[in-house]
Amino acid sequence: MLTLSALKNSVITPDYDRNRLRTRMVHIGFGAFHRAHQALCADTLARNHGSDWGYCEINLHRGELIHALNAQHGLYSVAEMAGDCLSLRVVGVIKQGIHAAAAEITTALEALCQPEVAIVSITVTEKGYCHYPASGQLNPDHPDIIHDLANPHSPRSLPGILLAAIGLRRQRGLAPFSIMSCDNMPENGRVTRQVVCGLARLQDQALAEWISSKVAFPSTMVDRIVPAMNAESHQMVRQHLGCDDPVAVVCEPFFQWVIEDNFVSGRPCWEKAGAQLVADVLPYEEMKLRMLNGSHSFLAYLGYLAGYEHISDCMTDASLRQATRELMLAEQAPTLKIKGVDLTAYADALLARYQNHALRHRTEQIATDGTQKLPQRWLESIRWHLRQGSDFTLLALGVAGWMRYAGGINEQGEKIALRDPLAAELAQRVASTAQGPARVTALLGLQAVFAEDLPRNPLFVARVTDCYQQLLTLGARQTVQRLIQHRQR
Ligand code: NAI
Ligand code: CS2
């Protein structure tokens, strides 16, 4: 357990008065990313700028981390690693943690209804929004939404808990809060508004209208690579920290946060800690989602199939590295609207970040939840190319790589531990088809992912099928190698 007295001298600790902090922000989704990003940013503000913006943390699902956090009085450590250089810091801005499983749901709702709460931020992964990934609209058939419609006062979904809290605040005459998604989706504010208002419309039209006029849903672009912790990274942190910290995270030094400046009840001066406050986040979100996350997913599927365990291992393969660079510059960059950013320099900086071997970022981790990620990372770009009549071979290869991965058996004939909210549907489509064009057609039939247009586009279907067949006959490593050699001729 982390205690300040056990720490090594080199560790930076909160040197501000923690009692001065007020719980003005509630965060839902106390995962690795939030600990190394938004919470760290609030810590910088408290440390260097006298900010009193503190956090209450809510986890809707797993409770272990929340219990460990509370046992440490809200303290935990963040290790920034660049190659072999490490710096460790203890974050002190968290005042309380709540695990909102059924028994504690009232506590969670009360925390959200404290008068001074001005912002609710979110990192619950894409699947937490209970939406259709292709359209960003609420999926009313989602099991958690069905539950929340029947039990609006003890909800278990993100839209359900937000709606219940907003309803209570309105009833009690309290000011609304701003709801800020920090998940990797384009227009994450719009998606959050859609799922909350979508659920409200199914329950209470007047509340839906109140939300539309009173609650702000700022969008954000967030960037920092924060891999899942494992025994090895915990052991490494323990060595440098001086004690165990089950809540610790390891991350890269890079940090970026672009926030739509649209808050109804105030906000911290995040700009003092390096965030950019802008009127329109979408160009930044699209740049990051397509260049970074799009290339990450490409490396996740192709790299995993080629036998690479980590993103940094993929970077040692010259063809895969070159294919990733071309994917970013030839097939993603042209689709972007952002002005004033040197996209070649951005792509090269990403490749340099991917080389950070200290992060041990597993390809299998990034490969999870593919059905929730593909639309924003690849499919919108493919639609752009189809409209322009331009080449999208590498994007098609990415989609084929995901299909090969979703097949559930790797190139060594071993079972893949597929983790995806649509895993059952994927398995059913896989089981009913042999590997080959029929499998491609079956997987393209997932409307929540590919919508109606892409499966009907003969060029798209042909490109993906061709890449899929190559992956079956040549394997991922040789397919990528051949493609790059062919392009260099
Ligand atoms: P994590 O696995 O450490 O944490 C995920 C959090 O989401 C947990 O608190 C979990 O309880 C919650 N969650 C999962 N499924 C849920 C559901 N159906 N409903 C409600 N809550 C649910 O993951 P991590 O690293 O914190 O990433 C979370 C998200 O943050 C990512 O999916 C992404 O959208 C965003 N992000 C992550 C980055 C990273 O490098 N880890 C960087 C940029 C953004
Ligand atoms: C990754 C992201 O897990 C994934 O899908 O692509 O979490 C990525 O590490 C972050 O977005 C980097 O900011």
PDB file of C-alpha atoms in Angstrom, residues 135-274:
ATOM      1  CA  SER A 135     -23.995   6.307 -36.015  1.00  0.00           C
ATOM      2  CA  GLY A 136     -23.230   7.437 -32.458  1.00  0.00           C
ATOM      3  CA  GLN A 137     -26.911   6.991 -31.498  1.00  0.00           C
ATOM      4  CA  LEU A 138     -28.142   5.203 -28.366  1.00  0.00           C
ATOM      5  CA  ASN A 139     -28.757   1.485 -28.819  1.00  0.00           C
ATOM      6  CA  PRO A 140     -32.111   0.966 -27.054  1.00  0.00           C
ATOM      7  CA  ASP A 141     -31.635  -2.818 -27.229  1.00  0.00           C
ATOM      8  CA  HIS A 142     -28.416  -2.732 -25.216  1.00  0.00           C
ATOM      9  CA  PRO A 143     -28.941  -4.969 -22.125  1.00  0.00           C
ATOM     10  CA  ASP A 144     -27.854  -2.172 -19.736  1.00  0.00           C
ATOM     11  CA  ILE A 145     -30.253   0.293 -21.369  1.00  0.00           C
ATOM     12  CA  ILE A 146     -33.100  -2.211 -21.145  1.00  0.00           C
ATOM     13  CA  HIS A 147     -32.232  -2.586 -17.447  1.00  0.00           C
ATOM     14  CA  ASP A 148     -32.117   1.193 -16.880  1.00  0.00           C
ATOM     15  CA  LEU A 149     -35.441   1.798 -18.613  1.00  0.00           C
ATOM     16  CA  ALA A 150     -37.000  -0.657 -16.164  1.00  0.00           C
ATOM     17  CA  ASN A 151     -35.003   0.671 -13.164  1.00  0.00           C
ATOM     18  CA  PRO A 152     -34.389   4.389 -13.740  1.00  0.00           C
ATOM     19  CA  HIS A 153     -33.515   5.030 -10.061  1.00  0.00           C
ATOM     20  CA  SER A 154     -30.880   2.308  -9.838  1.00  0.00           C
ATOM     21  CA  PRO A 155     -29.225   2.504 -13.246  1.00  0.00           C
ATOM     22  CA  ARG A 156     -26.113   0.601 -14.283  1.00  0.00           C
ATOM     23  CA  SER A 157     -25.176   2.178 -17.624  1.00  0.00           C
ATOM     24  CA  LEU A 158     -23.284   5.416 -18.135  1.00  0.00           C
ATOM     25  CA  PRO A 159     -26.242   7.140 -19.882  1.00  0.00           C
ATOM     26  CA  GLY A 160     -28.532   5.835 -17.119  1.00  0.00           C
ATOM     27  CA  ILE A 161     -26.465   7.141 -14.219  1.00  0.00           C
ATOM     28  CA  LEU A 162     -25.955  10.529 -15.876  1.00  0.00           C
ATOM     29  CA  LEU A 163     -29.660  10.848 -16.585  1.00  0.00           C
ATOM     30  CA  ALA A 164     -30.676   9.859 -13.044  1.00  0.00           C
ATOM     31  CA  ALA A 165     -28.243  12.411 -11.580  1.00  0.00           C
ATOM     32  CA  ILE A 166     -29.392  15.205 -13.901  1.00  0.00           C
ATOM     33  CA  GLY A 167     -33.035  14.412 -13.059  1.00  0.00           C
ATOM     34  CA  LEU A 168     -32.284  14.664  -9.324  1.00  0.00           C
ATOM     35  CA  ARG A 169     -30.386  17.933  -9.739  1.00  0.00           C
ATOM     36  CA  ARG A 170     -33.263  19.417 -11.678  1.00  0.00           C
ATOM     37  CA  GLN A 171     -35.776  18.252  -9.039  1.00  0.00           C
ATOM     38  CA  ARG A 172     -33.661  19.799  -6.284  1.00  0.00           C
ATOM     39  CA  GLY A 173     -33.223  23.082  -8.120  1.00  0.00           C
ATOM     40  CA  LEU A 174     -29.442  22.641  -8.403  1.00  0.00           C
ATOM     41  CA  ALA A 175     -27.336  24.086 -11.206  1.00  0.00           C
ATOM     42  CA  PRO A 176     -26.612  21.680 -14.082  1.00  0.00           C
ATOM     43  CA  PHE A 177     -23.099  20.385 -14.603  1.00  0.00           C
ATOM     44  CA  SER A 178     -21.037  20.029 -17.756  1.00  0.00           C
ATOM     45  CA  ILE A 179     -20.440  16.494 -18.999  1.00  0.00           C
ATOM     46  CA  MET A 180     -17.044  16.039 -20.619  1.00  0.00           C
ATOM     47  CA  SER A 181     -16.213  12.796 -22.395  1.00  0.00           C
ATOM     48  CA  CYS A 182     -12.497  12.001 -22.619  1.00  0.00           C
ATOM     49  CA  ASP A 183     -12.945   8.819 -24.631  1.00  0.00           C
ATOM     50  CA  ASN A 184     -11.480   8.232 -28.083  1.00  0.00           C
ATOM     51  CA  MET A 185     -14.472   9.039 -30.263  1.00  0.00           C
ATOM     52  CA  PRO A 186     -14.969  11.857 -32.747  1.00  0.00           C
ATOM     53  CA  GLU A 187     -17.335  14.478 -31.370  1.00  0.00           C
ATOM     54  CA  ASN A 188     -17.334  12.610 -28.067  1.00  0.00           C
ATOM     55  CA  GLY A 189     -19.425  15.454 -26.603  1.00  0.00           C
ATOM     56  CA  ARG A 190     -22.087  15.019 -29.277  1.00  0.00           C
ATOM     57  CA  VAL A 191     -22.153  11.238 -28.772  1.00  0.00           C
ATOM     58  CA  THR A 192     -22.560  11.703 -25.008  1.00  0.00           C
ATOM     59  CA  ARG A 193     -25.367  14.207 -25.548  1.00  0.00           C
ATOM     60  CA  GLN A 194     -27.046  11.795 -27.976  1.00  0.00           C
ATOM     61  CA  VAL A 195     -26.995   8.827 -25.625  1.00  0.00           C
ATOM     62  CA  VAL A 196     -28.131  10.819 -22.582  1.00  0.00           C
ATOM     63  CA  CYS A 197     -30.883  12.695 -24.452  1.00  0.00           C
ATOM     64  CA  GLY A 198     -31.805   9.507 -26.347  1.00  0.00           C
ATOM     65  CA  LEU A 199     -32.406   7.693 -23.059  1.00  0.00           C
ATOM     66  CA  ALA A 200     -34.213  10.726 -21.597  1.00  0.00           C
ATOM     67  CA  ARG A 201     -36.603  10.812 -24.550  1.00  0.00           C
ATOM     68  CA  LEU A 202     -37.563   7.198 -23.808  1.00  0.00           C
ATOM     69  CA  GLN A 203     -38.345   8.145 -20.184  1.00  0.00           C
ATOM     70  CA  ASP A 204     -39.244  11.787 -19.790  1.00  0.00           C
ATOM     71  CA  GLN A 205     -39.546  14.194 -22.742  1.00  0.00           C
ATOM     72  CA  ALA A 206     -39.526  17.294 -20.503  1.00  0.00           C
ATOM     73  CA  LEU A 207     -36.248  16.210 -18.924  1.00  0.00           C
ATOM     74  CA  ALA A 208     -34.805  15.604 -22.390  1.00  0.00           C
ATOM     75  CA  GLU A 209     -35.639  19.195 -23.332  1.00  0.00           C
ATOM     76  CA  TRP A 210     -34.201  20.550 -20.069  1.00  0.00           C
ATOM     77  CA  ILE A 211     -30.942  18.683 -20.746  1.00  0.00           C
ATOM     78  CA  SER A 212     -30.759  19.999 -24.297  1.00  0.00           C
ATOM     79  CA  SER A 213     -31.045  23.572 -23.099  1.00  0.00           C
ATOM     80  CA  LYS A 214     -29.117  23.480 -19.799  1.00  0.00           C
ATOM     81  CA  VAL A 215     -26.386  20.843 -19.848  1.00  0.00           C
ATOM     82  CA  ALA A 216     -23.125  21.379 -21.755  1.00  0.00           C
ATOM     83  CA  PHE A 217     -21.369  18.459 -23.441  1.00  0.00           C
ATOM     84  CA  PRO A 218     -17.915  19.765 -24.428  1.00  0.00           C
ATOM     85  CA  SER A 219     -15.903  17.562 -26.770  1.00  0.00           C
ATOM     86  CA  THR A 220     -12.248  16.804 -26.145  1.00  0.00           C
ATOM     87  CA  MET A 221      -9.230  15.342 -27.886  1.00  0.00           C
ATOM     88  CA  VAL A 222      -7.071  13.432 -25.443  1.00  0.00           C
ATOM     89  CA  ASP A 223      -3.651  11.942 -26.038  1.00  0.00           C
ATOM     90  CA  ARG A 224      -1.185  10.087 -23.871  1.00  0.00           C
ATOM     91  CA  ILE A 225      -0.207   6.443 -24.214  1.00  0.00           C
ATOM     92  CA  VAL A 226      -1.040   4.679 -20.950  1.00  0.00           C
ATOM     93  CA  PRO A 227      -0.816   0.876 -21.259  1.00  0.00           C
ATOM     94  CA  ALA A 228      -2.640  -1.497 -18.921  1.00  0.00           C
ATOM     95  CA  MET A 229      -0.566  -2.387 -15.866  1.00  0.00           C
ATOM     96  CA  ASN A 230       0.762  -5.908 -15.354  1.00  0.00           C
ATOM     97  CA  ALA A 231       2.895  -7.739 -12.774  1.00  0.00           C
ATOM     98  CA  GLU A 232       6.102  -6.597 -14.472  1.00  0.00           C
ATOM     99  CA  SER A 233       5.179  -2.887 -14.496  1.00  0.00           C
ATOM    100  CA  HIS A 234       3.952  -3.065 -10.880  1.00  0.00           C
ATOM    101  CA  GLN A 235       7.257  -4.640  -9.865  1.00  0.00           C
ATOM    102  CA  MET A 236       9.186  -1.900 -11.682  1.00  0.00           C
ATOM    103  CA  VAL A 237       7.172   0.867  -9.977  1.00  0.00           C
ATOM    104  CA  ARG A 238       7.559  -0.808  -6.567  1.00  0.00           C
ATOM    105  CA  GLN A 239      11.346  -0.779  -6.972  1.00  0.00           C
ATOM    106  CA  HIS A 240      11.503   2.946  -7.674  1.00  0.00           C
ATOM    107  CA  LEU A 241       8.668   3.996  -5.352  1.00  0.00           C
ATOM    108  CA  GLY A 242       9.768   2.189  -2.208  1.00  0.00           C
ATOM    109  CA  CYS A 243       6.412   0.462  -1.580  1.00  0.00           C
ATOM    110  CA  ASP A 244       3.533  -1.298  -3.342  1.00  0.00           C
ATOM    111  CA  ASP A 245       0.947   0.795  -5.158  1.00  0.00           C
ATOM    112  CA  PRO A 246      -1.894  -1.238  -6.686  1.00  0.00           C
ATOM    113  CA  VAL A 247      -3.271   1.978  -8.223  1.00  0.00           C
ATOM    114  CA  ALA A 248      -0.013   2.998  -9.968  1.00  0.00           C
ATOM    115  CA  VAL A 249       0.188   3.676 -13.697  1.00  0.00           C
ATOM    116  CA  VAL A 250       3.051   3.900 -16.182  1.00  0.00           C
ATOM    117  CA  CYS A 251       2.829   6.281 -19.142  1.00  0.00           C
ATOM    118  CA  GLU A 252       4.869   8.099 -21.760  1.00  0.00           C
ATOM    119  CA  PRO A 253       5.998  11.717 -21.167  1.00  0.00           C
ATOM    120  CA  PHE A 254       3.865  13.032 -24.069  1.00  0.00           C
ATOM    121  CA  PHE A 255       0.636  14.762 -23.024  1.00  0.00           C
ATOM    122  CA  GLN A 256      -1.992  16.520 -25.131  1.00  0.00           C
ATOM    123  CA  TRP A 257      -5.499  17.697 -24.261  1.00  0.00           C
ATOM    124  CA  VAL A 258      -7.627  19.850 -26.534  1.00  0.00           C
ATOM    125  CA  ILE A 259     -10.922  20.923 -24.949  1.00  0.00           C
ATOM    126  CA  GLU A 260     -13.976  22.637 -26.415  1.00  0.00           C
ATOM    127  CA  ASP A 261     -14.431  25.708 -24.235  1.00  0.00           C
ATOM    128  CA  ASN A 262     -18.092  25.118 -23.451  1.00  0.00           C
ATOM    129  CA  PHE A 263     -18.849  24.772 -19.727  1.00  0.00           C
ATOM    130  CA  VAL A 264     -22.029  25.828 -17.930  1.00  0.00           C
ATOM    131  CA  SER A 265     -20.828  25.976 -14.307  1.00  0.00           C
ATOM    132  CA  GLY A 266     -17.171  26.947 -14.539  1.00  0.00           C
ATOM    133  CA  ARG A 267     -14.006  24.961 -15.128  1.00  0.00           C
ATOM    134  CA  PRO A 268     -10.407  24.750 -13.906  1.00  0.00           C
ATOM    135  CA  CYS A 269      -7.765  26.819 -15.723  1.00  0.00           C
ATOM    136  CA  TRP A 270      -6.540  23.735 -17.552  1.00  0.00           C
ATOM    137  CA  GLU A 271      -4.602  25.920 -19.983  1.00  0.00           C
ATOM    138  CA  LYS A 272      -2.161  26.687 -17.137  1.00  0.00           C
ATOM    139  CA  ALA A 273      -1.284  22.977 -17.120  1.00  0.00           C
ATOM    140  CA  GLY A 274      -0.764  22.783 -20.882  1.00  0.00           C
TER     141      GLY A 274
END
